[in-house]
Short mmCIF file of C-alpha atoms in Angstrom, two decimals:
data_model
loop_
_atom_site.label_atom_id
_atom_site.label_comp_id
_atom_site.label_asym_id
_atom_site.label_seq_id
_atom_site.Cartn_x
_atom_site.Cartn_y
_atom_site.Cartn_z
CA UNK A 1 -19.86 9.99 10.09
CA UNK A 2 -16.76 9.00 8.14
CA UNK A 3 -13.37 10.48 8.98
CA UNK A 4 -10.32 9.38 7.01
CA UNK A 5 -6.74 9.93 8.09
CA UNK A 6 -3.71 8.88 6.08
CA UNK A 7 -0.04 9.18 6.80
CA UNK A 8 2.97 7.95 4.82
CA UNK A 9 6.38 8.37 6.40
CA UNK A 10 8.72 8.29 3.47
CA UNK A 11 9.81 11.88 3.12
CA UNK A 12 11.05 12.82 6.63
CA UNK A 13 14.75 12.41 7.25
CA UNK A 14 15.57 9.09 8.92
CA UNK A 15 16.26 10.77 12.26
CA UNK A 16 12.82 12.44 12.24
CA UNK A 17 10.84 9.31 11.36
CA UNK A 18 10.46 7.80 14.86
CA UNK A 19 8.97 11.01 16.25
CA UNK A 20 6.71 11.46 13.23
CA UNK A 21 5.53 7.85 13.39
CA UNK A 22 4.91 8.10 17.13
CA UNK A 23 2.86 11.25 16.59
CA UNK A 24 0.78 9.60 13.83
CA UNK A 25 0.04 6.48 15.89
CA UNK A 26 -0.78 8.46 19.03
CA UNK A 27 -3.19 10.75 17.21
CA UNK A 28 -4.90 7.80 15.54
CA UNK A 29 -5.12 5.44 18.53
CA UNK A 30 -3.96 6.39 22.05
CA UNK A 31 -0.76 7.90 23.42
CA UNK A 32 2.09 5.59 22.47
CA UNK A 33 5.89 5.53 22.54
CA UNK A 34 7.68 4.24 19.45
CA UNK A 35 11.17 3.05 18.68
CA UNK A 36 12.22 1.94 15.20
CA UNK A 37 15.14 0.03 13.77
CA UNK A 38 17.23 2.74 12.17
CA UNK A 39 20.01 0.40 11.14
CA UNK A 40 18.39 -0.07 7.75
CA UNK A 41 15.92 1.83 5.54
CA UNK A 42 12.64 2.25 7.42
CA UNK A 43 9.20 3.40 6.23
CA UNK A 44 5.73 3.39 7.68
CA UNK A 45 2.23 3.88 6.27
CA UNK A 46 -1.01 4.39 8.19
CA UNK A 47 -4.57 4.80 6.92
CA UNK A 48 -7.54 5.10 9.28
CA UNK A 49 -11.29 5.52 8.92
CA UNK A 50 -13.60 6.40 11.77
CA UNK A 51 -17.19 5.24 11.32
CA UNK A 52 -19.23 6.20 14.35
CA UNK A 53 -17.89 4.27 17.34
CA UNK A 54 -15.67 2.02 15.23
CA UNK A 55 -12.27 2.98 13.87
CA UNK A 56 -10.60 0.84 11.20
CA UNK A 57 -6.92 1.39 10.46
CA UNK A 58 -4.34 -0.32 8.29
CA UNK A 59 -0.75 0.01 9.45
CA UNK A 60 2.39 -1.09 7.63
CA UNK A 61 5.83 -0.49 9.05
CA UNK A 62 9.37 -1.75 9.40
CA UNK A 63 10.83 -3.33 12.55
CA UNK A 64 10.35 -1.53 15.84
CA UNK A 65 8.50 -1.43 19.16
CA UNK A 66 5.25 0.25 20.16
CA UNK A 67 4.75 0.87 23.89
CA UNK A 68 1.74 1.99 25.88
CA UNK A 69 3.45 2.90 29.14
CA UNK A 70 1.94 3.33 32.60
CA UNK A 71 2.76 7.04 32.32
CA UNK A 72 0.84 7.27 29.05
CA UNK A 73 -2.13 5.45 30.58
CA UNK A 74 -2.21 7.94 33.44
CA UNK A 75 -1.96 10.93 31.11
CA UNK A 76 -4.36 9.70 28.41
CA UNK A 77 -7.86 8.77 29.66
CA UNK A 78 -8.93 6.95 26.49
CA UNK A 79 -9.86 3.39 27.47
CA UNK A 80 -10.66 1.88 24.11
CA UNK A 81 -10.11 -1.75 23.17
CA UNK A 82 -7.79 -2.29 20.23
CA UNK A 83 -7.95 -5.39 18.07
CA UNK A 84 -4.94 -6.31 15.95
CA UNK A 85 -5.49 -8.59 12.97
CA UNK A 86 -2.12 -9.49 11.48
CA UNK A 87 -2.08 -9.42 7.67
CA UNK A 88 1.62 -9.90 6.84
CA UNK A 89 4.78 -10.43 8.83
CA UNK A 90 4.77 -11.14 12.55
CA UNK A 91 4.19 -9.25 15.78
CA UNK A 92 4.39 -10.00 19.49
CA UNK A 93 1.70 -8.42 21.68
CA UNK A 94 2.49 -8.35 25.42
CA UNK A 95 -0.07 -7.38 28.06
CA UNK A 96 -1.20 -8.59 31.48
CA UNK A 97 1.65 -11.09 31.74
CA UNK A 98 0.79 -12.83 28.47
CA UNK A 99 2.39 -12.81 25.04
CA UNK A 100 0.39 -13.33 21.85
CA UNK A 101 2.45 -14.37 18.84
CA UNK A 102 0.63 -12.93 15.86
CA UNK A 103 1.15 -14.39 12.42
CA UNK A 104 -0.97 -13.67 9.34
CA UNK A 105 -4.58 -14.62 10.06
CA UNK A 106 -4.32 -14.29 13.83
CA UNK A 107 -6.01 -11.66 15.94
CA UNK A 108 -5.56 -10.39 19.50
CA UNK A 109 -7.20 -7.82 21.78
CA UNK A 110 -5.34 -5.24 23.87
CA UNK A 111 -6.73 -2.77 26.39
CA UNK A 112 -5.69 0.88 26.33
CA UNK A 113 -6.41 1.21 30.05
CA UNK A 114 -3.36 -0.88 30.90
CA UNK A 115 0.23 -0.87 29.62
CA UNK A 116 1.05 -3.02 26.61
CA UNK A 117 3.95 -3.55 24.26
CA UNK A 118 4.01 -4.60 20.60
CA UNK A 119 7.30 -5.91 19.26
CA UNK A 120 7.70 -5.93 15.48
CA UNK A 121 10.74 -8.03 14.51
CA UNK A 122 10.30 -7.55 10.77
CA UNK A 123 8.41 -5.50 8.23
CA UNK A 124 4.74 -6.20 8.76
CA UNK A 125 1.22 -5.11 7.97
CA UNK A 126 -1.81 -5.24 10.24
CA UNK A 127 -5.40 -4.10 10.46
CA UNK A 128 -6.25 -2.45 13.76
CA UNK A 129 -9.81 -1.89 14.92
CA UNK A 130 -10.51 0.39 17.88
CA UNK A 131 -13.82 0.26 19.72
CA UNK A 132 -15.22 1.58 23.00
CA UNK A 133 -14.94 -1.08 25.70
CA UNK A 134 -18.70 -0.92 26.35
CA UNK A 135 -19.35 -2.25 22.84
CA UNK A 136 -17.84 -5.63 23.73
CA UNK A 137 -20.35 -6.15 26.56
CA UNK A 138 -17.78 -7.90 28.76
CA UNK A 139 -17.17 -7.57 32.48
CA UNK A 140 -13.78 -6.13 33.37
CA UNK A 141 -12.51 -9.46 34.69
CA UNK A 142 -13.36 -11.07 31.34
CA UNK A 143 -11.68 -8.24 29.46
CA UNK A 144 -8.59 -8.74 31.60
CA UNK A 145 -8.55 -12.44 30.70
CA UNK A 146 -9.07 -11.66 27.01
CA UNK A 147 -6.04 -9.47 26.34
CA UNK A 148 -2.98 -10.88 24.53
CA UNK A 149 -4.67 -14.20 23.82
CA UNK A 150 -4.49 -15.44 20.24
CA UNK A 151 -7.70 -15.77 18.26
CA UNK A 152 -7.03 -18.04 15.30
CA UNK A 153 -9.64 -19.23 12.83
CA UNK A 154 -7.58 -22.42 12.37
CA UNK A 155 -8.51 -23.43 15.92
CA UNK A 156 -12.21 -23.66 15.20
CA UNK A 157 -15.03 -22.29 17.31
CA UNK A 158 -16.78 -19.07 16.46
CA UNK A 159 -13.54 -17.60 15.08
CA UNK A 160 -13.52 -20.02 12.15
CA UNK A 161 -16.83 -18.56 10.97
CA UNK A 162 -16.59 -14.98 12.16
CA UNK A 163 -13.08 -13.82 11.31
CA UNK A 164 -13.43 -14.32 7.52
CA UNK A 165 -16.81 -12.59 7.74
CA UNK A 166 -15.28 -9.72 9.69
CA UNK A 167 -12.54 -9.34 7.08
CA UNK A 168 -15.11 -9.23 4.29
CA UNK A 169 -17.19 -6.59 6.04
CA UNK A 170 -14.20 -4.39 6.79
CA UNK A 171 -13.04 -4.63 3.18
CA UNK A 172 -16.54 -3.75 2.02
CA UNK A 173 -16.63 -0.65 4.24
CA UNK A 174 -13.84 0.87 2.15
CA UNK A 175 -15.77 0.26 -1.09
CA UNK A 176 -19.29 1.05 0.04
CA UNK A 177 -21.13 4.32 -0.44
CA UNK A 178 -21.86 6.64 2.50
CA UNK A 179 -25.34 5.21 3.10
CA UNK A 180 -24.04 1.68 3.68
CA UNK A 181 -20.82 2.44 5.55
CA UNK A 182 -22.46 3.04 8.93
CA UNK A 183 -24.55 -0.12 8.63
CA UNK A 184 -21.52 -2.23 7.68
CA UNK A 185 -19.50 -0.72 10.53
CA UNK A 186 -22.21 -1.57 13.07
CA UNK A 187 -22.34 -5.13 11.77
CA UNK A 188 -18.56 -5.45 11.96
CA UNK A 189 -18.63 -4.15 15.53
CA UNK A 190 -21.26 -6.74 16.48
CA UNK A 191 -19.17 -9.53 14.97
CA UNK A 192 -16.14 -8.26 16.88
CA UNK A 193 -18.16 -8.32 20.11
CA UNK A 194 -19.24 -11.92 19.40
CA UNK A 195 -15.62 -12.97 18.81
CA UNK A 196 -14.65 -11.33 22.12
CA UNK A 197 -17.45 -13.08 24.00
CA UNK A 198 -16.48 -16.43 22.50
CA UNK A 199 -12.79 -15.95 23.28
CA UNK A 200 -13.41 -14.78 26.83
CA UNK A 201 -15.58 -17.81 27.52
CA UNK A 202 -13.45 -20.35 25.65
CA UNK A 203 -12.46 -23.41 27.59
CA UNK A 204 -8.71 -23.61 28.32
CA UNK A 205 -6.95 -26.09 26.06
CA UNK A 206 -5.92 -28.51 28.87
CA UNK A 207 -9.53 -28.76 30.02
CA UNK A 208 -10.73 -29.21 26.45
CA UNK A 209 -8.18 -31.99 25.91
CA UNK A 210 -9.36 -33.78 29.05
CA UNK A 211 -12.98 -33.46 28.00
CA UNK A 212 -12.38 -34.74 24.46
CA UNK A 213 -10.24 -37.71 25.51
CA UNK A 214 -12.67 -38.67 28.29
CA UNK A 215 -15.57 -38.73 25.84
CA UNK A 216 -13.48 -40.63 23.26
CA UNK A 217 -12.55 -43.22 25.91
CA UNK A 218 -16.25 -43.70 26.65
CA UNK A 219 -16.90 -44.37 22.94
CA UNK A 220 -14.07 -46.82 22.20
CA UNK A 221 -16.58 -49.58 21.42
CA UNK A 222 -18.03 -47.58 18.52
CA UNK A 223 -16.18 -49.03 15.55
CA UNK A 224 -17.42 -46.22 13.31
CA UNK A 225 -16.20 -43.40 15.58
CA UNK A 226 -14.43 -40.79 13.44
CA UNK A 227 -12.54 -37.57 14.13
CA UNK A 228 -15.47 -35.68 12.62
CA UNK A 229 -17.78 -37.26 15.22
CA UNK A 230 -15.53 -36.03 18.03
CA UNK A 231 -15.16 -32.56 16.53
CA UNK A 232 -18.93 -32.20 16.15
CA UNK A 233 -19.55 -33.51 19.67
CA UNK A 234 -17.33 -30.80 21.15
CA UNK A 235 -18.29 -28.00 18.75
CA UNK A 236 -14.80 -27.46 17.34
CA UNK A 237 -13.45 -27.65 13.81
CA UNK A 238 -11.95 -30.87 12.49
CA UNK A 239 -8.73 -28.97 11.82
CA UNK A 240 -8.51 -27.82 15.43
CA UNK A 241 -9.18 -31.35 16.69
CA UNK A 242 -6.26 -32.70 14.66
CA UNK A 243 -4.08 -29.80 15.83
CA UNK A 244 -4.95 -30.56 19.47
CA UNK A 245 -3.85 -34.19 19.13
CA UNK A 246 -0.69 -33.16 17.28
CA UNK A 247 0.23 -30.92 20.19
CA UNK A 248 0.09 -34.02 22.40
CA UNK A 249 2.40 -35.95 20.07
CA UNK A 250 -0.19 -38.22 18.49
CA UNK A 251 -3.08 -38.42 16.04
CA UNK A 252 -6.75 -39.13 16.63
CA UNK A 253 -6.48 -42.56 14.97
CA UNK A 254 -3.34 -43.56 16.87
CA UNK A 255 -4.83 -42.44 20.19
CA UNK A 256 -8.01 -44.44 19.62
CA UNK A 257 -6.11 -47.55 18.49
CA UNK A 258 -3.81 -47.46 21.54
CA UNK A 259 -6.70 -47.06 23.99
CA UNK A 260 -8.71 -49.81 22.31
CA UNK A 261 -5.77 -52.22 22.48
CA UNK A 262 -5.20 -51.35 26.14
CA UNK A 263 -8.85 -52.00 26.95
CA UNK A 264 -8.86 -55.30 25.05
CA UNK A 265 -5.66 -56.42 26.78
CA UNK A 266 -7.14 -55.69 30.20
CA UNK A 267 -10.29 -57.65 29.39
CA UNK A 268 -8.36 -60.65 28.05
CA UNK A 269 -6.40 -60.77 31.32
CA UNK A 270 -9.50 -60.84 33.53
CA UNK A 271 -10.52 -64.35 34.67
CA UNK A 272 -14.17 -63.39 34.41
CA UNK A 273 -13.89 -62.89 30.65
CA UNK A 274 -12.43 -66.33 29.89
CA UNK A 275 -15.74 -67.44 28.39
CA UNK A 276 -15.69 -64.61 25.86
CA UNK A 277 -14.02 -65.34 22.51
CA UNK A 278 -11.14 -63.23 21.32
CA UNK A 279 -13.24 -62.07 18.36
CA UNK A 280 -15.96 -60.94 20.76
CA UNK A 281 -13.45 -59.00 22.88
CA UNK A 282 -12.07 -57.37 19.74
CA UNK A 283 -15.55 -56.34 18.60
CA UNK A 284 -16.40 -55.02 22.06
CA UNK A 285 -13.54 -52.53 21.74
CA UNK A 286 -14.20 -51.30 18.23
CA UNK A 287 -12.24 -53.77 16.06
CA UNK A 288 -14.39 -55.05 13.22
CA UNK A 289 -11.80 -57.54 11.92
CA UNK A 290 -10.39 -60.23 14.28
CA UNK A 291 -7.34 -60.68 12.06
CA UNK A 292 -6.61 -56.95 12.07
CA UNK A 293 -7.00 -56.95 15.85
CA UNK A 294 -4.55 -59.84 16.22
CA UNK A 295 -1.95 -58.12 14.03
CA UNK A 296 -2.28 -54.82 15.87
CA UNK A 297 -2.15 -56.58 19.25
CA UNK A 298 1.01 -58.53 18.35
CA UNK A 299 2.65 -55.40 16.97
CA UNK A 300 1.90 -53.51 20.17
CA UNK A 301 2.68 -56.17 22.79
CA UNK A 302 4.79 -58.87 21.10
CA UNK A 303 2.23 -61.62 21.80
CA UNK A 304 -0.91 -62.75 20.05
CA UNK A 305 -4.15 -62.20 21.96
CA UNK A 306 -4.36 -65.96 22.68
CA UNK A 307 -0.81 -66.06 24.02
CA UNK A 308 -1.45 -63.04 26.19
CA UNK A 309 -4.63 -64.60 27.61
CA UNK A 310 -2.81 -67.86 28.51
CA UNK A 311 0.12 -66.01 30.06
CA UNK A 312 -2.21 -63.84 32.12
CA UNK A 313 -4.15 -66.93 33.31
CA UNK A 314 -0.93 -68.64 34.42
CA UNK A 315 0.11 -65.55 36.33
CA UNK A 316 -3.21 -65.57 38.17
CA UNK A 317 -3.50 -69.31 38.92
CA UNK A 318 0.21 -70.15 39.22
CA UNK A 319 2.15 -72.70 37.15
CA UNK A 320 0.45 -75.96 36.24
CA UNK A 321 1.82 -78.96 38.30
CA UNK A 322 3.65 -81.65 36.36
CA UNK A 323 3.31 -85.43 36.99
CA UNK A 324 4.63 -86.71 40.38
CA UNK A 325 8.15 -88.13 40.50
CA UNK A 326 9.93 -90.34 43.08
CA UNK A 327 12.77 -88.80 44.97
CA UNK A 328 15.87 -90.83 45.87
CA UNK A 329 14.48 -91.66 49.32
CA UNK A 330 11.13 -92.80 47.97
CA UNK A 331 9.18 -89.62 48.73
CA UNK A 332 6.76 -88.39 46.08
CA UNK A 333 7.60 -84.93 44.75
CA UNK A 334 5.61 -82.65 42.52
CA UNK A 335 7.41 -80.69 39.85
CA UNK A 336 6.02 -77.62 38.18
CA UNK A 337 5.99 -77.27 34.44
CA UNK A 338 5.91 -73.83 32.89
CA UNK A 339 5.54 -73.60 29.13
CA UNK A 340 6.97 -70.55 27.43
CA UNK A 341 5.93 -69.79 23.91
CA UNK A 342 8.37 -67.79 21.87
CA UNK A 343 7.12 -65.37 19.27
#
């Protein structure tokens, strides 16, 4: 069954627009309270289609705030899950102590059973899907952890594949004939459920960072290790991998180079590795060119690998004794000679 609702708030007098917009949103979704910025010209447009259990709406409006209050939750028993996919402009979705900053391309879930607030600082446009909570097949504790968390296809995972597909299906629903609409809506709902399951079970970023860097540290000796290898190993997109390292103030290449140099420096300082050539140590830690290793080592530590090895050996064994000399009273004294090499 297809039900279409459209509303364009251009004609009401400015003072009547907030009430009219609140009424349109509440009838389309759940009971909501609306405030709008009346300091400048303000308009709003809303189009919604209901296809079985799934409702698809497109909302465009000027700055304002949308509130689902505790009073509205108590008065309105509808417990649907709403999914906001930002198309233009920005929005802030606040629920359960979290804030999701939505920019174009981002998506976030919010639960009508609990209060939420949406702050619209500028004119914006969004697609809002509303589904029964049972369709997402999530336990309540997982639903609670899902709300107001950003789903961004740029961060990889299932979202990178599913969000563009979801957009295409929703667009197709509006163009399809009656026979295909219900089928497309069911498919879109299934994709939405898969996105929710993936987001609810997604590993927190700090834990993901620890897992990726631990595995990269274990593979430092692989000279051919690439960012793509790491992304594939951890089932994330290459773009998200680079973004993760950027958030920690580095790049994948710089992180690997630093850890490889640190490991090589530690090995060169160990007495037990004195028999191993510098080229062999370099190769052990992923450097295919001894000369490149030497340049990178000197740039990082101010000494060549050979100088560092000698300095470390002297620190372990103490300074080398010089030749004996006679003191003024005829006693034999030993003097220590320490050679310092300047770079």
